């Protein structure tokens, strides 16, 4: 029994000795090959990181110190979100907005000097509560306060002289007197909230209604200056020093007699705004990019191209470029208007004046939407949105070669139903492939938030960025601004000073 017992023991001992010797050899080989494997892995990681858009950024010793703290904070937050099965940048923005505001990261990002905001529609900035109050305080401002019909949307604002308003419009202050919830109800009609969770086509429909509601407010000449100053004040509070407003230079402002501003009056308004804004921040600058609507026919766009070129010639300080906006999958493709854009080459030759393009393109989830080919061929200086660039391998290379900057508006893309989980936003891959981007907010009034800090907060976590990325993204917003070289140098010097101050403050606070 024992022998019987011993025999298998002896066999297994022998087996163990043989195996052990073999294992030693295998282990040694494994160590060598594992070391080798790790070396190859490190080399691959390094090769990729050398391609990143921020590869050339050098951090100062203080910045390195802050970076360590910032990345540690980021990783702690991510670990916490993972443990709670809740990662805000992957969820509906409105469900986490209040949470975002409470985080030390948000408070820090608010103080970060962000340089410029390069993609912002002046018709959709500011605080909607301010708009509602201003409507109530402006005696002649009326509001359509009946169910939306074919002609008017409920909540549509328009200034009218006494007794001149069409049926259904009432003075806003009168409604506010009898309905204590009027301001809140109006804000609800001007903004999106957590109920916006449908297909982007439906969301765009809502979007158009909001523009219809607010347009008569912000184009009323007596409101215009205060509205623009208010919009700029919000940007300044978020440490933004420069803004490029996509706007309808041609539509101007109206008065109670139904007259539209002349060009001269329009310019006076801009100059008044500039003076007032500079009392808040003497370094703040803003310029305009004239926009047309992509669903108009060729003859309308041709006229707009000529008009914008004329404004660029006469008012080079204000008008810096041209763009076509509106829902991309719904309007005409960019190719439809290519001939009108090509006129700009002839205009440049004839007059010596260039009207640069800053085209909204690539804001689509459909593989067949290939407007980016046209945007790039037409020589766009920057691309508005451009998230479907990831589908076109040659174009990614061309964007880098031609040094075209992509204006990314992460929360806009999420709220409008294009990209729900921001970890999967294609811009994360653009940055890793060396494409230069900037962060923008597009239409923050409608999305019901202010400034750029919410967007930076979301992508800092979703794309696991670091201080070098933040530094490069904010510097890009000046390097790719529609400014002259001299203006850029001035703006960069201001940014650098503010950035060094920020590093000092952040090191003490974090
Ligand atoms: Zn836009």
Coordinates of N, CA and C in Angstrom, one line a residue, residues 15-26:
X15 N 8.9 13.6 -12.2 CA 8.3 14.5 -13.2 C 8.5 15.9 -12.8
X16 N 8.4 16.2 -11.5 CA 8.5 17.5 -11.0 C 9.9 18.1 -11.4
X17 N 11.0 17.1 -11.1 CA 12.4 17.6 -11.4 C 12.6 17.9 -12.8
X18 N 12.0 17.0 -13.7 CA 12.2 17.3 -15.1 C 11.4 18.6 -15.5
X19 N 10.2 18.6 -15.0 CA 9.3 19.8 -15.4 C 10.0 21.1 -14.8
X20 N 10.5 20.9 -13.6 CA 11.1 22.1 -13.0 C 12.2 22.7 -13.8
X21 N 13.1 21.7 -14.3 CA 14.2 22.1 -15.2 C 13.7 22.8 -16.5
X22 N 12.7 22.1 -17.0 CA 12.1 22.7 -18.3 C 11.5 24.1 -18.0
X23 N 10.8 24.1 -16.8 CA 10.1 25.3 -16.5 C 11.1 26.5 -16.4
X24 N 12.3 26.1 -15.7 CA 13.3 27.1 -15.6 C 13.7 27.7 -16.9
X25 N 13.9 26.8 -17.9 CA 14.3 27.2 -19.2 C 13.2 28.1 -19.8
X26 N 12.0 27.6 -19.6 CA 10.8 28.3 -20.2 C 10.7 29.7 -19.5

